[in-house]
């Protein structure tokens, strides 16, 4: 009989799901089955799942690692008291910050392909950890104020906004970087004869 162990990895605010976090399973007295191995990564909603053979009772420890620096970790543990079923460990809090935003041309037109980076007050530059079309994410930024720059990969146009992370566990989402609207001007040159 197997038991399914599930949970969610969340960022420093305790509620924001953390995608692509690595989760290790150390299980005393069990064998991991169903091809999941002893390590997995969280999905886009921060969820993970292990299927294990459980000689109840069996104790386990889950170690979640940041998607950016494997060294930042947090643990949860539990005991499978019966065989079969699903055991949800709930949320594992990773004490890291997230800065999440998106780029538009004008107030609402999504940029098709964007690059993003932040510059801290000392001039150090950090590129986005994840980029998808017009959205970007930074993980594990220190507390402080940053200049966030978004660049349209197709036109080269860019814009900047100031963003502050009050703590190293802050989660700041919905940051919009509005790039300038660019249009075409059609000109017709005529001589004195029209």
Short mmCIF file of N, CA and C in Angstrom, two decimals:
data_model
loop_
_atom_site.label_atom_id
_atom_site.label_comp_id
_atom_site.label_asym_id
_atom_site.label_seq_id
_atom_site.Cartn_x
_atom_site.Cartn_y
_atom_site.Cartn_z
N UNK A 1 0.84 -1.18 0.00
CA UNK A 1 0.00 0.00 0.00
C UNK A 1 0.88 1.24 0.00
N UNK A 2 0.43 2.25 -0.69
CA UNK A 2 1.21 3.49 -0.76
C UNK A 2 0.44 4.64 -0.13
N UNK A 3 1.19 5.63 0.32
CA UNK A 3 0.62 6.87 0.85
C UNK A 3 1.10 8.01 -0.02
N UNK A 4 0.24 8.96 -0.26
CA UNK A 4 0.62 10.14 -1.02
C UNK A 4 0.85 11.28 -0.03
N UNK A 5 2.03 11.89 -0.11
CA UNK A 5 2.37 13.03 0.73
C UNK A 5 2.34 14.27 -0.16
N UNK A 6 1.53 15.25 0.21
CA UNK A 6 1.39 16.46 -0.58
C UNK A 6 1.63 17.68 0.29
N UNK A 7 1.82 18.82 -0.35
CA UNK A 7 1.99 20.07 0.36
C UNK A 7 2.20 21.20 -0.62
N UNK A 8 2.41 22.37 -0.09
CA UNK A 8 2.63 23.57 -0.89
C UNK A 8 3.80 24.33 -0.28
N UNK A 9 4.67 24.86 -1.15
CA UNK A 9 5.76 25.71 -0.68
C UNK A 9 5.34 27.16 -0.95
N UNK A 10 5.44 27.99 0.09
CA UNK A 10 5.03 29.39 -0.03
C UNK A 10 6.20 30.31 0.32
N UNK A 11 6.13 31.53 -0.19
CA UNK A 11 7.18 32.53 0.03
C UNK A 11 7.02 33.18 1.40
N UNK A 12 7.86 34.17 1.66
CA UNK A 12 7.98 34.80 2.96
C UNK A 12 6.72 35.39 3.54
N UNK A 13 5.72 35.71 2.71
CA UNK A 13 4.47 36.27 3.25
C UNK A 13 3.54 35.20 3.81
N UNK A 14 3.90 33.94 3.58
CA UNK A 14 3.10 32.84 4.12
C UNK A 14 1.92 32.42 3.27
N UNK A 15 1.67 33.10 2.14
CA UNK A 15 0.53 32.76 1.30
C UNK A 15 0.86 32.62 -0.18
N UNK A 16 1.91 33.28 -0.67
CA UNK A 16 2.20 33.27 -2.10
C UNK A 16 2.88 31.96 -2.49
N UNK A 17 2.24 31.15 -3.36
CA UNK A 17 2.84 29.88 -3.80
C UNK A 17 4.17 30.12 -4.51
N UNK A 18 5.10 29.22 -4.30
CA UNK A 18 6.44 29.35 -4.86
C UNK A 18 6.68 28.26 -5.89
N UNK A 19 6.60 28.58 -7.18
CA UNK A 19 6.85 27.58 -8.21
C UNK A 19 8.33 27.25 -8.33
N UNK A 20 8.63 26.06 -8.83
CA UNK A 20 9.99 25.60 -9.12
C UNK A 20 10.89 25.49 -7.90
N UNK A 21 10.32 25.38 -6.72
CA UNK A 21 11.12 25.10 -5.52
C UNK A 21 11.40 23.60 -5.50
N UNK A 22 12.59 23.22 -5.06
CA UNK A 22 12.94 21.81 -4.94
C UNK A 22 12.50 21.32 -3.56
N UNK A 23 11.92 20.11 -3.52
CA UNK A 23 11.50 19.52 -2.25
C UNK A 23 12.11 18.13 -2.14
N UNK A 24 12.94 17.93 -1.09
CA UNK A 24 13.57 16.64 -0.82
C UNK A 24 12.74 15.89 0.21
N UNK A 25 12.71 14.56 0.06
CA UNK A 25 11.99 13.71 1.02
C UNK A 25 12.98 12.77 1.67
N UNK A 26 13.02 12.80 2.99
CA UNK A 26 13.80 11.84 3.77
C UNK A 26 12.79 11.05 4.57
N UNK A 27 12.66 9.78 4.22
CA UNK A 27 11.60 8.97 4.81
C UNK A 27 12.21 7.79 5.54
N UNK A 28 11.96 7.68 6.81
CA UNK A 28 12.48 6.58 7.61
C UNK A 28 11.54 5.40 7.50
N UNK A 29 12.02 4.31 6.91
CA UNK A 29 11.22 3.10 6.85
C UNK A 29 10.31 3.00 5.66
N UNK A 30 10.49 3.81 4.64
CA UNK A 30 9.64 3.74 3.46
C UNK A 30 10.47 3.73 2.20
N UNK A 31 9.83 3.41 1.10
CA UNK A 31 10.50 3.39 -0.20
C UNK A 31 9.68 4.28 -1.14
N UNK A 32 10.33 5.20 -1.79
CA UNK A 32 9.64 6.04 -2.74
C UNK A 32 9.34 5.22 -3.99
N UNK A 33 8.11 5.31 -4.47
CA UNK A 33 7.71 4.55 -5.65
C UNK A 33 7.08 5.49 -6.67
N UNK A 34 6.59 4.94 -7.73
CA UNK A 34 5.87 5.68 -8.78
C UNK A 34 6.76 6.67 -9.51
N UNK A 35 8.08 6.44 -9.51
CA UNK A 35 8.98 7.22 -10.33
C UNK A 35 9.24 8.64 -9.87
N UNK A 36 8.83 9.02 -8.65
CA UNK A 36 9.02 10.40 -8.23
C UNK A 36 10.42 10.66 -7.69
N UNK A 37 11.16 9.62 -7.30
CA UNK A 37 12.49 9.83 -6.74
C UNK A 37 12.41 10.45 -5.37
N UNK A 38 13.56 10.88 -4.85
CA UNK A 38 13.60 11.49 -3.54
C UNK A 38 13.62 13.01 -3.61
N UNK A 39 13.45 13.54 -4.79
CA UNK A 39 13.45 14.98 -4.98
C UNK A 39 12.45 15.33 -6.07
N UNK A 40 11.73 16.41 -5.86
CA UNK A 40 10.78 16.87 -6.86
C UNK A 40 10.78 18.40 -6.84
N UNK A 41 10.10 19.00 -7.80
CA UNK A 41 9.96 20.45 -7.81
C UNK A 41 8.47 20.80 -7.76
N UNK A 42 8.20 21.96 -7.23
CA UNK A 42 6.82 22.40 -7.12
C UNK A 42 6.30 22.86 -8.48
N UNK A 43 4.99 22.75 -8.65
CA UNK A 43 4.37 23.19 -9.90
C UNK A 43 4.11 24.70 -9.85
N UNK A 44 3.39 25.22 -10.82
CA UNK A 44 3.14 26.66 -10.91
C UNK A 44 2.36 27.19 -9.70
N UNK A 45 1.62 26.32 -9.01
CA UNK A 45 0.88 26.72 -7.82
C UNK A 45 1.63 26.41 -6.53
N UNK A 46 2.92 26.05 -6.64
CA UNK A 46 3.73 25.77 -5.47
C UNK A 46 3.49 24.41 -4.84
N UNK A 47 2.73 23.55 -5.51
CA UNK A 47 2.37 22.24 -4.95
C UNK A 47 3.42 21.17 -5.29
N UNK A 48 3.53 20.20 -4.40
CA UNK A 48 4.38 19.03 -4.66
C UNK A 48 3.63 17.78 -4.22
N UNK A 49 4.13 16.63 -4.69
CA UNK A 49 3.46 15.35 -4.39
C UNK A 49 4.48 14.23 -4.42
N UNK A 50 4.45 13.39 -3.39
CA UNK A 50 5.26 12.17 -3.34
C UNK A 50 4.31 10.99 -3.13
N UNK A 51 4.63 9.88 -3.77
CA UNK A 51 3.91 8.63 -3.54
C UNK A 51 4.92 7.66 -2.94
N UNK A 52 4.66 7.20 -1.71
CA UNK A 52 5.64 6.38 -0.99
C UNK A 52 4.99 5.13 -0.41
N UNK A 53 5.78 4.08 -0.34
CA UNK A 53 5.35 2.88 0.37
C UNK A 53 5.58 3.14 1.86
N UNK A 54 4.54 2.94 2.66
CA UNK A 54 4.62 3.30 4.07
C UNK A 54 4.42 2.09 4.96
N UNK A 55 5.46 1.66 5.67
CA UNK A 55 5.24 0.68 6.74
C UNK A 55 4.86 1.47 8.00
N UNK A 56 3.56 1.73 8.18
CA UNK A 56 3.10 2.60 9.26
C UNK A 56 3.52 2.05 10.62
N UNK A 57 3.89 2.88 11.58
CA UNK A 57 4.11 4.30 11.39
C UNK A 57 5.48 4.57 10.76
N UNK A 58 5.56 5.58 9.95
CA UNK A 58 6.82 5.97 9.34
C UNK A 58 6.97 7.48 9.41
N UNK A 59 8.11 7.94 9.84
CA UNK A 59 8.34 9.37 9.94
C UNK A 59 9.07 9.88 8.71
N UNK A 60 8.83 11.13 8.38
CA UNK A 60 9.47 11.72 7.21
C UNK A 60 9.80 13.18 7.47
N UNK A 61 10.78 13.66 6.73
CA UNK A 61 11.14 15.08 6.75
C UNK A 61 11.16 15.58 5.32
N UNK A 62 10.53 16.70 5.08
CA UNK A 62 10.54 17.36 3.78
C UNK A 62 11.39 18.62 3.91
N UNK A 63 12.31 18.80 2.98
CA UNK A 63 13.14 20.00 2.96
C UNK A 63 12.88 20.74 1.66
N UNK A 64 12.38 21.95 1.78
CA UNK A 64 12.11 22.79 0.60
C UNK A 64 13.29 23.72 0.39
N UNK A 65 13.70 23.85 -0.88
CA UNK A 65 14.82 24.70 -1.26
C UNK A 65 14.32 25.80 -2.20
N UNK A 66 14.86 26.99 -2.04
CA UNK A 66 14.51 28.12 -2.90
C UNK A 66 14.79 27.79 -4.36
N UNK A 67 13.95 28.29 -5.29
CA UNK A 67 14.22 28.08 -6.71
C UNK A 67 15.47 28.82 -7.20
N UNK A 68 15.96 29.78 -6.41
CA UNK A 68 17.13 30.55 -6.83
C UNK A 68 18.41 30.02 -6.20
N UNK A 69 18.45 29.96 -4.89
CA UNK A 69 19.64 29.46 -4.21
C UNK A 69 19.26 28.24 -3.40
N UNK A 70 19.78 27.12 -3.79
CA UNK A 70 19.44 25.86 -3.15
C UNK A 70 19.72 25.88 -1.65
N UNK A 71 20.60 26.78 -1.22
CA UNK A 71 21.00 26.83 0.19
C UNK A 71 19.90 27.37 1.10
N UNK A 72 18.96 28.15 0.59
CA UNK A 72 17.87 28.67 1.42
C UNK A 72 16.83 27.58 1.57
N UNK A 73 16.63 27.10 2.80
CA UNK A 73 15.75 25.95 3.02
C UNK A 73 14.78 26.18 4.17
N UNK A 74 13.79 25.31 4.21
CA UNK A 74 12.86 25.23 5.32
C UNK A 74 12.36 23.79 5.38
N UNK A 75 12.02 23.32 6.57
CA UNK A 75 11.63 21.91 6.70
C UNK A 75 10.25 21.75 7.33
N UNK A 76 9.67 20.60 7.00
CA UNK A 76 8.44 20.14 7.64
C UNK A 76 8.61 18.65 7.87
N UNK A 77 7.99 18.13 8.90
CA UNK A 77 8.09 16.69 9.16
C UNK A 77 6.73 16.17 9.60
N UNK A 78 6.62 14.87 9.57
CA UNK A 78 5.36 14.26 9.96
C UNK A 78 5.50 12.77 10.12
N UNK A 79 4.40 12.14 10.47
CA UNK A 79 4.35 10.69 10.64
C UNK A 79 3.15 10.15 9.89
N UNK A 80 3.41 9.18 9.03
CA UNK A 80 2.32 8.47 8.36
C UNK A 80 1.88 7.38 9.32
N UNK A 81 0.66 7.47 9.83
CA UNK A 81 0.19 6.54 10.85
C UNK A 81 -0.61 5.38 10.28
N UNK A 82 -1.09 5.53 9.06
CA UNK A 82 -1.83 4.45 8.43
C UNK A 82 -1.34 4.30 7.00
N UNK A 83 -1.53 3.12 6.44
CA UNK A 83 -1.16 2.90 5.05
C UNK A 83 -2.28 3.39 4.15
N UNK A 84 -1.89 3.89 2.98
CA UNK A 84 -2.87 4.34 2.01
C UNK A 84 -3.33 5.75 2.30
N UNK A 85 -4.05 6.31 1.36
CA UNK A 85 -4.60 7.64 1.52
C UNK A 85 -3.60 8.74 1.21
N UNK A 86 -4.01 9.96 1.55
CA UNK A 86 -3.20 11.13 1.29
C UNK A 86 -2.95 11.86 2.59
N UNK A 87 -1.71 12.26 2.78
CA UNK A 87 -1.32 13.04 3.94
C UNK A 87 -0.83 14.39 3.44
N UNK A 88 -1.58 15.46 3.73
CA UNK A 88 -1.21 16.81 3.30
C UNK A 88 -0.50 17.50 4.46
N UNK A 89 0.75 17.91 4.22
CA UNK A 89 1.53 18.57 5.27
C UNK A 89 1.23 20.07 5.35
N UNK A 90 0.41 20.56 4.43
CA UNK A 90 0.08 21.99 4.43
C UNK A 90 1.17 22.81 3.77
N UNK A 91 1.37 24.01 4.27
CA UNK A 91 2.34 24.93 3.66
C UNK A 91 3.68 24.85 4.35
N UNK A 92 4.74 24.84 3.53
CA UNK A 92 6.11 24.97 4.02
C UNK A 92 6.56 26.38 3.66
N UNK A 93 6.87 27.17 4.67
CA UNK A 93 7.24 28.57 4.47
C UNK A 93 8.73 28.69 4.19
N UNK A 94 9.07 29.22 3.01
CA UNK A 94 10.45 29.55 2.68
C UNK A 94 10.61 31.06 2.89
N UNK A 95 11.48 31.48 3.78
CA UNK A 95 11.58 32.90 4.12
C UNK A 95 12.33 33.72 3.07
N UNK A 96 11.72 33.84 1.88
CA UNK A 96 12.36 34.60 0.80
C UNK A 96 11.39 35.64 0.25
N UNK A 97 11.96 36.63 -0.43
CA UNK A 97 11.14 37.67 -1.06
C UNK A 97 10.82 37.28 -2.50
N UNK A 98 9.75 37.87 -3.00
CA UNK A 98 9.39 37.75 -4.42
C UNK A 98 9.00 39.14 -4.90
N UNK A 99 9.51 39.49 -6.06
CA UNK A 99 9.08 40.70 -6.76
C UNK A 99 8.53 40.22 -8.10
N UNK A 100 7.25 40.49 -8.34
CA UNK A 100 6.57 40.00 -9.54
C UNK A 100 5.92 41.16 -10.25
N UNK A 101 6.08 41.20 -11.58
CA UNK A 101 5.46 42.29 -12.31
C UNK A 101 5.24 41.96 -13.77
N UNK A 102 4.84 42.99 -14.52
CA UNK A 102 4.55 42.81 -15.94
C UNK A 102 4.82 44.11 -16.68
N UNK A 103 5.04 43.99 -17.98
CA UNK A 103 5.33 45.16 -18.81
C UNK A 103 4.24 45.34 -19.85
N UNK A 104 3.87 46.61 -20.05
CA UNK A 104 2.87 46.95 -21.06
C UNK A 104 3.40 48.08 -21.92
N UNK A 105 2.84 48.19 -23.11
CA UNK A 105 3.05 49.37 -23.94
C UNK A 105 1.82 50.24 -23.71
N UNK A 106 2.05 51.44 -23.21
CA UNK A 106 0.91 52.24 -22.81
C UNK A 106 0.29 51.64 -21.57
N UNK A 107 -0.93 52.00 -21.25
CA UNK A 107 -1.53 51.54 -20.00
C UNK A 107 -1.97 50.08 -19.97
N UNK A 108 -2.18 49.45 -21.15
CA UNK A 108 -2.78 48.12 -21.07
C UNK A 108 -2.36 47.09 -22.11
N UNK A 109 -1.56 47.44 -23.10
CA UNK A 109 -1.20 46.47 -24.13
C UNK A 109 0.02 45.66 -23.68
N UNK A 110 -0.12 44.34 -23.48
CA UNK A 110 1.01 43.54 -23.02
C UNK A 110 2.17 43.57 -24.03
N UNK A 111 3.38 43.68 -23.51
CA UNK A 111 4.57 43.58 -24.34
C UNK A 111 4.71 42.09 -24.72
N UNK A 112 5.06 41.80 -25.96
CA UNK A 112 5.13 40.41 -26.43
C UNK A 112 6.28 39.63 -25.82
N UNK A 113 7.43 40.27 -25.63
CA UNK A 113 8.60 39.61 -25.07
C UNK A 113 9.39 40.64 -24.28
N UNK A 114 9.63 40.36 -23.00
CA UNK A 114 10.27 41.35 -22.13
C UNK A 114 11.50 40.77 -21.44
N UNK A 115 12.47 41.62 -21.20
CA UNK A 115 13.59 41.33 -20.30
C UNK A 115 13.47 42.30 -19.14
N UNK A 116 13.90 41.88 -17.95
CA UNK A 116 13.78 42.76 -16.79
C UNK A 116 14.98 42.59 -15.88
N UNK A 117 15.36 43.69 -15.24
CA UNK A 117 16.42 43.65 -14.25
C UNK A 117 16.19 44.74 -13.22
N UNK A 118 16.77 44.55 -12.03
CA UNK A 118 16.71 45.57 -10.99
C UNK A 118 18.13 46.04 -10.69
N UNK A 119 18.22 47.28 -10.29
CA UNK A 119 19.49 47.86 -9.87
C UNK A 119 19.31 48.37 -8.45
N UNK A 120 20.18 47.92 -7.54
CA UNK A 120 20.06 48.37 -6.15
C UNK A 120 20.75 49.72 -5.97
N UNK A 121 20.72 50.26 -4.77
CA UNK A 121 21.26 51.59 -4.52
C UNK A 121 22.78 51.64 -4.65
N UNK A 122 23.44 50.48 -4.65
CA UNK A 122 24.89 50.42 -4.86
C UNK A 122 25.26 50.22 -6.31
N UNK A 123 24.27 50.11 -7.19
CA UNK A 123 24.53 49.92 -8.62
C UNK A 123 24.61 48.47 -9.05
N UNK A 124 24.42 47.53 -8.13
CA UNK A 124 24.46 46.10 -8.49
C UNK A 124 23.19 45.73 -9.26
N UNK A 125 23.37 44.98 -10.34
CA UNK A 125 22.27 44.59 -11.23
C UNK A 125 21.93 43.12 -11.02
N UNK A 126 20.64 42.83 -10.94
CA UNK A 126 20.15 41.45 -10.84
C UNK A 126 19.09 41.26 -11.90
N UNK A 127 19.28 40.23 -12.74
CA UNK A 127 18.30 39.93 -13.79
C UNK A 127 17.19 39.06 -13.25
N UNK A 128 16.03 39.15 -13.87
CA UNK A 128 14.85 38.37 -13.43
C UNK A 128 15.17 36.89 -13.43
N UNK A 129 14.67 36.19 -12.42
CA UNK A 129 14.87 34.74 -12.32
C UNK A 129 13.96 33.98 -13.26
N UNK A 130 12.78 34.52 -13.52
CA UNK A 130 11.84 33.88 -14.44
C UNK A 130 11.17 34.96 -15.28
N UNK A 131 11.07 34.68 -16.58
CA UNK A 131 10.40 35.60 -17.50
C UNK A 131 9.49 34.78 -18.40
N UNK A 132 8.28 35.24 -18.60
CA UNK A 132 7.34 34.58 -19.50
C UNK A 132 6.53 35.66 -20.22
N UNK A 133 6.77 35.80 -21.51
CA UNK A 133 6.13 36.83 -22.33
C UNK A 133 6.31 38.20 -21.68
N UNK A 134 5.24 38.79 -21.12
CA UNK A 134 5.38 40.13 -20.56
C UNK A 134 5.50 40.15 -19.03
N UNK A 135 5.66 38.98 -18.38
CA UNK A 135 5.77 38.93 -16.93
C UNK A 135 7.18 38.54 -16.50
N UNK A 136 7.52 38.92 -15.26
CA UNK A 136 8.85 38.61 -14.73
C UNK A 136 8.76 38.41 -13.23
N UNK A 137 9.73 37.64 -12.69
CA UNK A 137 9.80 37.38 -11.26
C UNK A 137 11.25 37.42 -10.81
N UNK A 138 11.45 38.00 -9.62
CA UNK A 138 12.75 38.00 -8.94
C UNK A 138 12.55 37.30 -7.61
N UNK A 139 13.48 36.43 -7.25
CA UNK A 139 13.43 35.74 -5.96
C UNK A 139 14.62 36.16 -5.10
N UNK A 140 14.41 36.21 -3.80
CA UNK A 140 15.46 36.43 -2.80
C UNK A 140 16.20 37.74 -2.93
N UNK A 141 15.51 38.79 -3.27
CA UNK A 141 16.13 40.11 -3.22
C UNK A 141 16.19 40.56 -1.75
N UNK A 142 17.24 41.27 -1.41
CA UNK A 142 17.36 41.81 -0.06
C UNK A 142 16.36 42.96 0.12
N UNK A 143 16.08 43.29 1.36
CA UNK A 143 15.24 44.45 1.63
C UNK A 143 15.93 45.69 1.08
N UNK A 144 15.15 46.60 0.52
CA UNK A 144 15.72 47.83 -0.01
C UNK A 144 14.90 48.38 -1.16
N UNK A 145 15.40 49.46 -1.72
CA UNK A 145 14.75 50.11 -2.85
C UNK A 145 15.54 49.79 -4.11
N UNK A 146 14.81 49.46 -5.17
CA UNK A 146 15.40 49.06 -6.44
C UNK A 146 14.81 49.88 -7.57
N UNK A 147 15.62 50.07 -8.61
CA UNK A 147 15.13 50.62 -9.86
C UNK A 147 14.88 49.41 -10.77
N UNK A 148 13.63 49.20 -11.13
CA UNK A 148 13.23 48.07 -11.97
C UNK A 148 13.14 48.55 -13.40
N UNK A 149 13.86 47.89 -14.29
CA UNK A 149 13.87 48.24 -15.71
C UNK A 149 13.29 47.09 -16.51
N UNK A 150 12.34 47.39 -17.39
CA UNK A 150 11.79 46.40 -18.32
C UNK A 150 12.14 46.86 -19.73
N UNK A 151 12.54 45.90 -20.56
CA UNK A 151 12.94 46.19 -21.94
C UNK A 151 12.12 45.33 -22.88
N UNK A 152 11.49 45.95 -23.86
CA UNK A 152 10.78 45.21 -24.91
C UNK A 152 11.85 44.58 -25.80
N UNK A 153 11.90 43.25 -25.83
CA UNK A 153 12.93 42.55 -26.61
C UNK A 153 12.81 42.79 -28.11
N UNK A 154 11.63 43.14 -28.58
CA UNK A 154 11.44 43.36 -30.02
C UNK A 154 11.82 44.77 -30.46
N UNK A 155 11.41 45.79 -29.69
CA UNK A 155 11.66 47.17 -30.11
C UNK A 155 12.87 47.79 -29.44
N UNK A 156 13.29 47.25 -28.30
CA UNK A 156 14.39 47.84 -27.55
C UNK A 156 13.96 48.96 -26.63
N UNK A 157 12.68 49.32 -26.67
CA UNK A 157 12.17 50.37 -25.78
C UNK A 157 12.22 49.89 -24.33
N UNK A 158 12.45 50.83 -23.42
CA UNK A 158 12.52 50.45 -22.01
C UNK A 158 11.85 51.52 -21.15
N UNK A 159 11.57 51.12 -19.93
CA UNK A 159 11.03 52.05 -18.93
C UNK A 159 11.47 51.56 -17.56
N UNK A 160 11.44 52.47 -16.58
CA UNK A 160 11.90 52.17 -15.23
C UNK A 160 10.85 52.61 -14.22
N UNK A 161 10.79 51.86 -13.11
CA UNK A 161 9.98 52.24 -11.96
C UNK A 161 10.79 51.95 -10.70
N UNK A 162 10.45 52.61 -9.63
CA UNK A 162 11.09 52.36 -8.35
C UNK A 162 10.23 51.40 -7.54
N UNK A 163 10.89 50.41 -6.92
CA UNK A 163 10.18 49.40 -6.14
C UNK A 163 10.91 49.23 -4.81
N UNK A 164 10.16 49.14 -3.72
CA UNK A 164 10.75 48.93 -2.40
C UNK A 164 10.28 47.61 -1.81
N UNK A 165 11.23 46.83 -1.33
CA UNK A 165 10.94 45.62 -0.57
C UNK A 165 11.24 45.94 0.89
N UNK A 166 10.21 46.07 1.74
CA UNK A 166 10.44 46.46 3.13
C UNK A 166 11.29 45.46 3.92
N UNK A 167 11.13 44.15 3.62
CA UNK A 167 11.91 43.12 4.32
C UNK A 167 12.39 42.09 3.30
N UNK A 168 13.30 41.23 3.74
CA UNK A 168 13.82 40.16 2.88
C UNK A 168 12.80 39.04 2.69
N UNK A 169 11.65 39.14 3.34
CA UNK A 169 10.57 38.16 3.15
C UNK A 169 9.35 38.80 2.48
N UNK A 170 9.50 40.00 1.97
CA UNK A 170 8.37 40.70 1.34
C UNK A 170 7.99 40.05 0.02
N UNK A 171 6.71 40.11 -0.27
CA UNK A 171 6.20 39.68 -1.57
C UNK A 171 5.49 40.88 -2.18
N UNK A 172 6.05 41.37 -3.27
CA UNK A 172 5.48 42.52 -3.97
C UNK A 172 5.06 42.03 -5.35
N UNK A 173 3.77 42.13 -5.64
CA UNK A 173 3.26 41.63 -6.92
C UNK A 173 2.50 42.74 -7.64
N UNK A 174 2.23 42.51 -8.91
CA UNK A 174 1.42 43.44 -9.69
C UNK A 174 2.14 44.71 -10.09
N UNK A 175 3.47 44.70 -10.07
CA UNK A 175 4.23 45.89 -10.44
C UNK A 175 4.17 46.05 -11.96
N UNK A 176 3.63 47.16 -12.40
CA UNK A 176 3.51 47.43 -13.83
C UNK A 176 4.62 48.38 -14.28
N UNK A 177 5.31 47.99 -15.35
CA UNK A 177 6.26 48.88 -15.99
C UNK A 177 5.65 49.25 -17.33
N UNK A 178 5.32 50.52 -17.47
CA UNK A 178 4.62 50.99 -18.67
C UNK A 178 5.62 51.59 -19.64
N UNK A 179 5.82 50.88 -20.78
CA UNK A 179 6.72 51.37 -21.82
C UNK A 179 6.00 52.39 -22.68
N UNK A 180 6.76 53.31 -23.30
CA UNK A 180 6.12 54.35 -24.11
C UNK A 180 5.43 53.77 -25.34
N UNK A 181 4.37 54.43 -25.74
CA UNK A 181 3.66 54.05 -26.96
C UNK A 181 4.44 54.60 -28.14
N UNK A 182 4.66 53.75 -29.12
CA UNK A 182 5.39 54.17 -30.32
C UNK A 182 4.47 53.98 -31.50
N UNK A 183 4.40 54.98 -32.35
CA UNK A 183 3.56 54.90 -33.53
C UNK A 183 4.35 55.26 -34.77
N UNK A 184 3.75 55.08 -35.87
CA UNK A 184 4.38 55.42 -37.15
C UNK A 184 3.79 56.73 -37.66
N UNK A 185 4.62 57.51 -38.27
CA UNK A 185 4.18 58.77 -38.87
C UNK A 185 4.44 58.67 -40.36
N UNK A 186 3.42 58.91 -41.13
CA UNK A 186 3.57 58.85 -42.58
C UNK A 186 3.73 60.28 -43.10
N UNK A 187 4.79 60.51 -43.88
CA UNK A 187 5.09 61.84 -44.39
C UNK A 187 5.16 61.76 -45.91
N UNK A 188 4.58 62.76 -46.53
CA UNK A 188 4.67 62.85 -47.98
C UNK A 188 5.38 64.17 -48.32
N UNK A 189 6.48 64.07 -49.07
CA UNK A 189 7.25 65.24 -49.43
C UNK A 189 6.87 65.64 -50.85
N UNK A 190 6.54 66.91 -51.00
CA UNK A 190 6.14 67.39 -52.35
C UNK A 190 6.99 68.61 -52.69
N UNK A 191 7.16 68.84 -53.96
CA UNK A 191 7.88 70.06 -54.37
C UNK A 191 6.88 71.18 -54.59
N UNK A 192 7.36 72.36 -55.11
CA UNK A 192 6.49 73.51 -55.26
C UNK A 192 5.36 73.28 -56.25
N UNK A 193 5.43 72.26 -57.07
CA UNK A 193 4.37 71.94 -58.02
C UNK A 193 3.31 71.02 -57.44
N UNK A 194 3.46 70.67 -56.21
CA UNK A 194 2.45 69.87 -55.55
C UNK A 194 2.77 68.45 -55.47
#
